[in-house]
Amino acid sequence: MTNKILHIAGCDKFIPPFIEFVKEHFEFSEHDFLLTGGMAQYELKNYTNVSLSKRTIIGRLKYYSQVVIKMHQAKKVVLHGLSDIKLVCILFFMPWLLKKCYWVMWGGDLYVYQLGERNWKWTLREFFRRPVIKKMGYLVSGTPGDVDLAREWYRAKGDHIRCFNYPSNVYKHYEVKPKIHNTINVQVGNSADPSNRHIEILDQLDKFKDKDIKIFAVLSYGDQEYAKKVISEGERKFGVKFIAITEMMIFDKYLEFLSSIDVAIFNHERQQAFGNTITLLGLGKKVFLNPSSTLNSVFSEFDIQVFNSEKIELTLLDELTKQANSEKVKHYFSKDSLVKSLKNWIA
């Protein structure tokens, strides 16, 4: 049971596919997974080395006891996100563990510094987070700009490991059918998180409302009160041209949906919707990103063309750019590339 690679995570949508990916490409018995509940917990398969915390007081006490014991036993500790303040507190009081901790940066766990409401709770959480992030052994991210921000905001000293981490960020092949719709199909956002800033984009798109367009707002998970506001505003501005996606789709159905999109707009000021962006670019779609997003530098590095969400024009990509983007995405964000980059640090 000792000297394993320990993964600690909330069971978000990325985690079950990641577990299957590790099982397929690595020595699975060398990995332990300690998970708390999340939106994808019912997708987990029953493996002896995958443990899901029960939502009871005793269940949580048992879980955090296991976290402490197994972190001491493990040769490496992989922290999938750093939003669990109880885990942060454990690391605050046991800083000797940090030298073998690998923080897989999810985005929200970093940008809470900038976007979090500055109240006493934020101040208290940051009191514990700051020294933990500063002394974290390794910072795992495919986005160098996020690592730069961790160093600026928290004086993080850990080594940067360049990796895009999850199968959700791998290019998925889908045979795109010839465009048969006469409309320009526009995707706005990837969730009902206010960081998508849907309303701002809907305001920009208002000048196109008399054009032959359909606007699809993906609102299937996240803040449902916020989703209602987006739906109300979208229907008010665009009527039947606005379609809200409020139900989760199975993977193949979502790929089919993405293949029908012509233009996608992700207005997040932080790194978000990476998987959606990769898939859409690989399918030859036109993608707009907020100029503040650290994803811009990633695509610029690979000479993949994306556009500025503050200057939206509903024109399609020319065939040359479409093909160039698609080929580069297939190369740099392939399954083989993910396996190779993961082998550098979790093998």
CSV table of C-alpha atoms in Angstrom, one decimal:
chain,number,residue,atom,x,y,z
A,1,MET,CA,0.0,0.0,0.0
A,2,THR,CA,3.0,2.3,0.3
A,3,ASN,CA,5.0,4.1,-2.3
A,4,LYS,CA,2.1,4.6,-4.6
A,5,ILE,CA,0.9,7.7,-6.6
A,6,LEU,CA,-2.0,9.1,-4.7
A,7,HIS,CA,-4.7,11.1,-6.5
A,8,ILE,CA,-7.0,13.4,-4.5
A,9,ALA,CA,-10.0,14.9,-6.2
A,10,GLY,CA,-13.6,15.9,-6.2
A,11,CYS,CA,-15.5,13.7,-8.7
A,12,ASP,CA,-15.9,16.3,-11.4
A,13,LYS,CA,-16.7,15.3,-15.0
A,14,PHE,CA,-12.9,15.1,-15.8
A,15,ILE,CA,-12.1,12.4,-13.2
A,16,PRO,CA,-13.8,9.1,-14.3
A,17,PRO,CA,-12.4,9.4,-17.8
A,18,PHE,CA,-9.0,10.2,-16.3
A,19,ILE,CA,-9.1,7.1,-14.1
A,20,GLU,CA,-10.0,5.0,-17.2
A,21,PHE,CA,-7.1,6.7,-19.1
A,22,VAL,CA,-4.6,5.8,-16.3
A,23,LYS,CA,-5.9,2.2,-16.3
A,24,GLU,CA,-5.5,1.9,-20.1
A,25,HIS,CA,-2.0,3.5,-20.4
A,26,PHE,CA,-0.2,3.0,-17.0
A,27,GLU,CA,0.3,0.4,-14.3
A,28,PHE,CA,-3.0,0.9,-12.6
A,29,SER,CA,-2.2,-0.9,-9.4
A,30,GLU,CA,0.5,1.8,-8.6
A,31,HIS,CA,-2.2,4.5,-8.4
A,32,ASP,CA,-4.7,5.2,-5.5
A,33,PHE,CA,-7.7,7.5,-5.9
A,34,LEU,CA,-9.3,9.2,-2.9
A,35,LEU,CA,-12.4,11.1,-4.1
A,36,THR,CA,-15.1,13.3,-2.7
A,37,GLY,CA,-18.6,13.4,-4.3
A,38,GLY,CA,-19.3,15.4,-7.4
A,39,MET,CA,-21.4,15.6,-10.5
A,40,ALA,CA,-19.7,12.6,-12.1
A,41,GLN,CA,-19.6,10.2,-9.1
A,42,TYR,CA,-22.2,7.9,-10.6
A,43,GLU,CA,-19.9,7.3,-13.6
A,44,LEU,CA,-17.2,5.7,-11.4
A,45,LYS,CA,-16.5,2.0,-11.9
A,46,ASN,CA,-15.9,-0.2,-9.0
A,47,TYR,CA,-12.1,-0.6,-8.5
A,48,THR,CA,-10.4,-1.5,-5.3
A,49,ASN,CA,-8.0,1.4,-5.6
A,50,VAL,CA,-10.7,4.0,-6.1
A,51,SER,CA,-12.5,5.2,-2.9
A,52,LEU,CA,-15.4,7.7,-2.8
A,53,SER,CA,-16.1,9.5,0.5
A,54,LYS,CA,-19.5,9.1,2.0
A,55,ARG,CA,-21.5,12.3,2.7
A,56,THR,CA,-21.8,11.6,6.4
A,57,ILE,CA,-19.8,13.1,9.3
A,58,ILE,CA,-18.2,9.7,9.9
A,59,GLY,CA,-17.6,9.2,6.2
A,60,ARG,CA,-15.9,12.5,5.9
A,61,LEU,CA,-13.8,11.9,9.0
A,62,LYS,CA,-12.7,8.5,7.6
A,63,TYR,CA,-11.9,10.2,4.2
A,64,TYR,CA,-9.6,12.9,5.7
A,65,SER,CA,-8.0,10.4,8.0
A,66,GLN,CA,-7.2,8.3,4.9
A,67,VAL,CA,-5.9,11.5,3.1
A,68,VAL,CA,-3.4,12.1,5.9
A,69,ILE,CA,-2.2,8.5,6.2
A,70,LYS,CA,-1.9,7.9,2.4
A,71,MET,CA,-0.2,11.3,1.7
A,72,HIS,CA,2.5,10.2,4.1
A,73,GLN,CA,2.8,6.8,2.5
A,74,ALA,CA,2.7,7.9,-1.1
A,75,LYS,CA,5.7,8.6,-3.3
A,76,LYS,CA,3.8,11.3,-5.1
A,77,VAL,CA,0.5,13.2,-4.3
A,78,VAL,CA,-1.5,14.5,-7.2
A,79,LEU,CA,-4.0,17.2,-6.2
A,80,HIS,CA,-6.6,17.5,-8.9
A,81,GLY,CA,-7.7,21.1,-8.2
A,82,LEU,CA,-7.1,22.9,-4.9
A,83,SER,CA,-10.6,24.0,-3.9
A,84,ASP,CA,-11.1,21.8,-0.8
A,85,ILE,CA,-10.2,24.1,2.0
A,86,LYS,CA,-10.0,21.1,4.5
A,87,LEU,CA,-7.3,19.6,2.3
A,88,VAL,CA,-5.5,22.9,2.1
A,89,CYS,CA,-5.6,23.2,5.9
A,90,ILE,CA,-4.1,19.7,6.3
A,91,LEU,CA,-1.3,20.7,4.0
A,92,PHE,CA,-0.9,24.0,5.9
A,93,PHE,CA,-0.3,22.1,9.1
A,94,MET,CA,1.8,19.4,7.4
A,95,PRO,CA,4.0,21.5,5.1
A,96,TRP,CA,6.6,18.7,4.8
A,97,LEU,CA,4.2,16.9,2.4
A,98,LEU,CA,4.2,19.7,-0.1
A,99,LYS,CA,7.6,18.8,-1.7
A,100,LYS,CA,5.9,15.7,-3.2
A,101,CYS,CA,2.6,17.3,-4.1
A,102,TYR,CA,1.6,18.0,-7.7
A,103,TRP,CA,-1.1,20.6,-8.1
A,104,VAL,CA,-3.1,20.1,-11.3
A,105,MET,CA,-4.4,23.6,-11.8
A,106,TRP,CA,-8.0,23.7,-12.7
A,107,GLY,CA,-8.5,27.5,-13.1
A,108,GLY,CA,-11.1,28.3,-10.5
A,109,ASP,CA,-8.7,27.2,-7.7
A,110,LEU,CA,-6.2,29.8,-8.9
A,111,TYR,CA,-8.5,32.7,-10.0
A,112,VAL,CA,-10.3,32.8,-6.7
A,113,TYR,CA,-7.5,35.1,-5.7
A,114,GLN,CA,-8.7,37.6,-8.4
A,115,LEU,CA,-12.4,36.9,-8.8
A,116,GLY,CA,-13.4,35.8,-5.3
A,117,GLU,CA,-15.5,38.1,-3.2
A,118,ARG,CA,-13.2,39.9,-0.8
A,119,ASN,CA,-14.9,39.2,2.5
A,120,TRP,CA,-13.7,37.6,5.8
A,121,LYS,CA,-14.2,34.1,4.4
A,122,TRP,CA,-12.0,34.9,1.4
A,123,THR,CA,-9.3,36.4,3.7
A,124,LEU,CA,-9.4,33.3,6.0
A,125,ARG,CA,-9.1,30.9,3.1
A,126,GLU,CA,-6.3,32.9,1.6
A,127,PHE,CA,-4.4,32.8,4.9
A,128,PHE,CA,-4.2,29.0,4.6
A,129,ARG,CA,-3.9,28.9,0.8
A,130,ARG,CA,-1.0,31.3,0.4
A,131,PRO,CA,1.8,29.4,2.1
A,132,VAL,CA,0.5,26.1,0.7
A,133,ILE,CA,0.6,27.3,-2.9
A,134,LYS,CA,4.0,29.1,-2.2
A,135,LYS,CA,5.6,25.8,-1.1
A,136,MET,CA,3.8,23.5,-3.5
A,137,GLY,CA,6.4,21.2,-5.1
A,138,TYR,CA,5.1,21.1,-8.6
A,139,LEU,CA,2.6,23.2,-10.6
A,140,VAL,CA,0.9,21.1,-13.4
A,141,SER,CA,-0.7,23.1,-16.2
A,142,GLY,CA,-0.8,23.2,-19.9
A,143,THR,CA,-1.1,27.0,-19.6
A,144,PRO,CA,2.1,28.7,-18.7
A,145,GLY,CA,0.2,32.0,-18.1
A,146,ASP,CA,-1.6,30.4,-15.2
A,147,VAL,CA,1.7,29.3,-13.6
A,148,ASP,CA,3.0,32.9,-14.1
A,149,LEU,CA,0.0,34.1,-12.2
A,150,ALA,CA,0.5,31.6,-9.4
A,151,ARG,CA,4.1,32.9,-9.0
A,152,GLU,CA,2.9,36.6,-9.1
A,153,TRP,CA,-0.1,36.2,-6.7
A,154,TYR,CA,1.3,33.5,-4.3
A,155,ARG,CA,5.1,33.6,-4.9
A,156,ALA,CA,4.8,29.9,-5.9
A,157,LYS,CA,8.2,28.3,-6.1
A,158,GLY,CA,7.3,24.9,-7.5
A,159,ASP,CA,8.5,23.5,-10.8
A,160,HIS,CA,6.2,23.9,-13.7
A,161,ILE,CA,5.2,20.6,-15.4
A,162,ARG,CA,3.7,21.3,-18.9
A,163,CYS,CA,0.8,18.9,-19.3
A,164,PHE,CA,-2.8,19.3,-20.6
A,165,ASN,CA,-3.8,16.6,-18.0
A,166,TYR,CA,-7.1,15.2,-19.0
A,167,PRO,CA,-8.7,13.2,-21.9
A,168,SER,CA,-11.3,16.0,-22.2
A,169,ASN,CA,-8.5,18.1,-23.6
A,170,VAL,CA,-7.5,15.6,-26.2
A,171,TYR,CA,-8.6,16.1,-29.8
A,172,LYS,CA,-11.5,13.9,-30.7
A,173,HIS,CA,-12.0,12.8,-34.2
A,174,TYR,CA,-15.5,13.3,-35.6
A,175,GLU,CA,-16.5,13.0,-39.2
A,176,VAL,CA,-18.0,16.5,-39.8
A,177,LYS,CA,-21.0,16.3,-42.1
A,178,PRO,CA,-21.3,18.9,-44.9
A,179,LYS,CA,-22.9,22.0,-43.7
A,180,ILE,CA,-26.6,21.7,-44.5
A,181,HIS,CA,-28.1,24.4,-42.3
A,182,ASN,CA,-28.5,27.9,-43.8
A,183,THR,CA,-28.0,29.6,-40.5
A,184,ILE,CA,-24.8,30.6,-38.8
A,185,ASN,CA,-24.8,28.6,-35.6
A,186,VAL,CA,-23.2,30.3,-32.7
A,187,GLN,CA,-22.2,28.7,-29.4
A,188,VAL,CA,-22.0,31.1,-26.4
A,189,GLY,CA,-20.2,29.7,-23.3
A,190,ASN,CA,-19.8,26.2,-22.0
A,191,SER,CA,-21.6,26.3,-18.7
A,192,ALA,CA,-23.9,28.2,-16.4
A,193,ASP,CA,-21.0,29.7,-14.6
A,194,PRO,CA,-21.2,33.6,-14.4
A,195,SER,CA,-17.5,33.6,-15.6
A,196,ASN,CA,-18.8,32.9,-19.1
A,197,ARG,CA,-20.2,36.4,-19.2
A,198,HIS,CA,-23.0,35.4,-21.5
A,199,ILE,CA,-25.0,38.7,-21.2
A,200,GLU,CA,-22.0,40.7,-22.5
A,201,ILE,CA,-21.8,38.5,-25.6
A,202,LEU,CA,-25.5,38.6,-26.2
A,203,ASP,CA,-25.3,42.4,-26.1
A,204,GLN,CA,-22.5,42.2,-28.8
A,205,LEU,CA,-24.5,39.8,-30.9
A,206,ASP,CA,-27.6,42.0,-30.8
A,207,LYS,CA,-26.4,43.8,-34.0
A,208,PHE,CA,-26.7,40.5,-35.8
A,209,LYS,CA,-30.2,39.6,-34.6
A,210,ASP,CA,-31.8,40.3,-38.1
A,211,LYS,CA,-29.3,38.0,-39.7
A,212,ASP,CA,-29.9,34.3,-40.3
A,213,ILE,CA,-28.4,33.0,-37.1
A,214,LYS,CA,-29.1,30.6,-34.2
A,215,ILE,CA,-27.5,31.2,-30.8
A,216,PHE,CA,-26.9,28.2,-28.6
A,217,ALA,CA,-26.1,28.9,-24.9
A,218,VAL,CA,-24.7,25.8,-23.1
A,219,LEU,CA,-26.2,26.0,-19.6
A,220,SER,CA,-26.5,22.4,-18.6
A,221,TYR,CA,-24.5,22.6,-15.4
A,222,GLY,CA,-23.5,25.4,-13.0
A,223,ASP,CA,-25.5,28.2,-11.3
A,224,GLN,CA,-29.0,27.6,-12.4
A,225,GLU,CA,-30.3,31.0,-11.1
A,226,TYR,CA,-27.7,32.6,-13.4
A,227,ALA,CA,-28.9,30.3,-16.2
A,228,LYS,CA,-32.4,31.6,-15.9
A,229,LYS,CA,-31.2,35.2,-16.3
A,230,VAL,CA,-29.2,34.2,-19.4
A,231,ILE,CA,-32.3,32.4,-20.9
A,232,SER,CA,-34.6,35.3,-20.1
A,233,GLU,CA,-32.2,37.8,-21.8
A,234,GLY,CA,-31.5,35.6,-24.7
A,235,GLU,CA,-35.1,35.0,-25.5
A,236,ARG,CA,-35.9,38.7,-25.0
A,237,LYS,CA,-33.2,39.7,-27.5
A,238,PHE,CA,-33.4,36.9,-30.1
A,239,GLY,CA,-36.7,35.1,-29.6
A,240,VAL,CA,-36.7,31.7,-31.3
A,241,LYS,CA,-33.2,32.3,-32.6
A,242,PHE,CA,-31.9,31.7,-29.1
A,243,ILE,CA,-31.7,28.1,-27.9
A,244,ALA,CA,-30.7,27.2,-24.3
A,245,ILE,CA,-29.0,23.8,-23.8
A,246,THR,CA,-30.1,22.9,-20.3
A,247,GLU,CA,-29.7,19.1,-20.3
A,248,MET,CA,-26.4,17.2,-20.1
A,249,MET,CA,-25.7,15.3,-23.3
A,250,ILE,CA,-23.9,12.0,-23.7
A,251,PHE,CA,-20.4,12.4,-25.1
A,252,ASP,CA,-21.2,11.4,-28.7
A,253,LYS,CA,-24.2,13.6,-28.8
A,254,TYR,CA,-22.2,16.6,-27.6
A,255,LEU,CA,-19.6,16.0,-30.3
A,256,GLU,CA,-22.4,15.9,-32.8
A,257,PHE,CA,-23.7,19.2,-31.4
A,258,LEU,CA,-20.2,20.8,-31.6
A,259,SER,CA,-19.8,19.7,-35.2
A,260,SER,CA,-23.0,21.7,-36.1
A,261,ILE,CA,-21.5,24.9,-34.6
A,262,ASP,CA,-19.9,27.4,-37.0
A,263,VAL,CA,-18.7,30.0,-34.5
A,264,ALA,CA,-18.0,29.6,-30.7
A,265,ILE,CA,-17.5,32.4,-28.3
A,266,PHE,CA,-15.9,31.8,-24.9
A,267,ASN,CA,-15.8,35.1,-23.0
A,268,HIS,CA,-14.1,33.9,-19.8
A,269,GLU,CA,-11.4,36.2,-18.5
A,270,ARG,CA,-9.6,33.1,-17.1
A,271,GLN,CA,-8.5,29.8,-18.5
A,272,GLN,CA,-11.7,27.8,-19.0
A,273,ALA,CA,-13.4,25.7,-21.7
A,274,PHE,CA,-10.1,24.2,-22.8
A,275,GLY,CA,-11.6,20.9,-23.9
A,276,ASN,CA,-14.4,22.6,-25.8
A,277,THR,CA,-12.0,24.9,-27.5
A,278,ILE,CA,-9.6,22.1,-28.5
A,279,THR,CA,-12.5,20.1,-30.0
A,280,LEU,CA,-14.0,23.0,-31.9
A,281,LEU,CA,-10.7,24.1,-33.4
A,282,GLY,CA,-10.0,20.5,-34.4
A,283,LEU,CA,-13.3,20.4,-36.1
A,284,GLY,CA,-12.3,23.5,-38.1
A,285,LYS,CA,-14.6,26.0,-36.2
A,286,LYS,CA,-14.0,29.6,-35.6
A,287,VAL,CA,-13.4,30.3,-31.9
A,288,PHE,CA,-13.4,33.7,-30.1
A,289,LEU,CA,-11.6,34.0,-26.7
A,290,ASN,CA,-11.5,36.8,-24.2
A,291,PRO,CA,-8.2,38.6,-24.7
A,292,SER,CA,-7.5,38.2,-21.0
A,293,SER,CA,-7.6,34.4,-21.1
A,294,THR,CA,-4.3,32.7,-20.7
A,295,LEU,CA,-5.3,30.2,-23.4
A,296,ASN,CA,-4.5,32.9,-26.0
A,297,SER,CA,-0.8,32.4,-25.4
A,298,VAL,CA,-1.1,28.6,-25.6
A,299,PHE,CA,-2.7,28.8,-29.1
A,300,SER,CA,-0.3,31.6,-30.2
A,301,GLU,CA,2.7,29.4,-29.3
A,302,PHE,CA,1.4,26.6,-31.5
A,303,ASP,CA,0.4,29.1,-34.3
A,304,ILE,CA,-3.3,28.1,-33.9
A,305,GLN,CA,-5.6,31.0,-34.9
A,306,VAL,CA,-8.3,32.2,-32.4
A,307,PHE,CA,-10.1,35.5,-32.4
A,308,ASN,CA,-10.9,38.4,-29.9
A,309,SER,CA,-14.3,38.1,-28.2
A,310,GLU,CA,-14.4,41.9,-27.9
A,311,LYS,CA,-14.5,42.2,-31.8
A,312,ILE,CA,-17.0,39.6,-32.9
A,313,GLU,CA,-17.8,39.1,-36.6
A,314,LEU,CA,-20.0,36.3,-37.7
A,315,THR,CA,-17.9,35.1,-40.7
A,316,LEU,CA,-16.7,31.6,-41.2
A,317,LEU,CA,-13.1,30.5,-41.3
A,318,ASP,CA,-11.5,30.3,-44.7
A,319,GLU,CA,-10.5,26.7,-45.7
A,320,LEU,CA,-6.8,27.3,-45.4
A,321,THR,CA,-7.0,28.5,-41.8
A,322,LYS,CA,-9.6,25.8,-40.9
A,323,GLN,CA,-7.3,23.1,-42.2
A,324,ALA,CA,-4.1,24.5,-40.6
A,325,ASN,CA,-5.9,24.9,-37.2
A,326,SER,CA,-7.2,21.4,-37.4
A,327,GLU,CA,-3.9,19.8,-38.3
A,328,LYS,CA,-2.0,21.6,-35.5
A,329,VAL,CA,-4.7,20.6,-32.9
A,330,LYS,CA,-4.6,17.0,-34.0
A,331,HIS,CA,-0.8,17.0,-33.6
A,332,TYR,CA,-0.3,18.9,-30.3
A,333,PHE,CA,-3.3,17.7,-28.5
A,334,SER,CA,-3.4,14.0,-29.5
A,335,LYS,CA,-3.9,11.1,-27.1
A,336,ASP,CA,-0.2,10.1,-27.7
A,337,SER,CA,0.9,13.6,-26.7
A,338,LEU,CA,-1.1,13.3,-23.4
A,339,VAL,CA,0.3,9.8,-22.7
A,340,LYS,CA,3.8,11.1,-23.3
A,341,SER,CA,3.4,14.2,-21.1
A,342,LEU,CA,1.8,12.2,-18.3
A,343,LYS,CA,4.6,9.7,-18.3
A,344,ASN,CA,7.0,12.5,-17.5
A,345,TRP,CA,5.6,12.8,-14.0
A,346,ILE,CA,3.1,10.1,-13.0
A,347,ALA,CA,4.8,7.0,-14.3
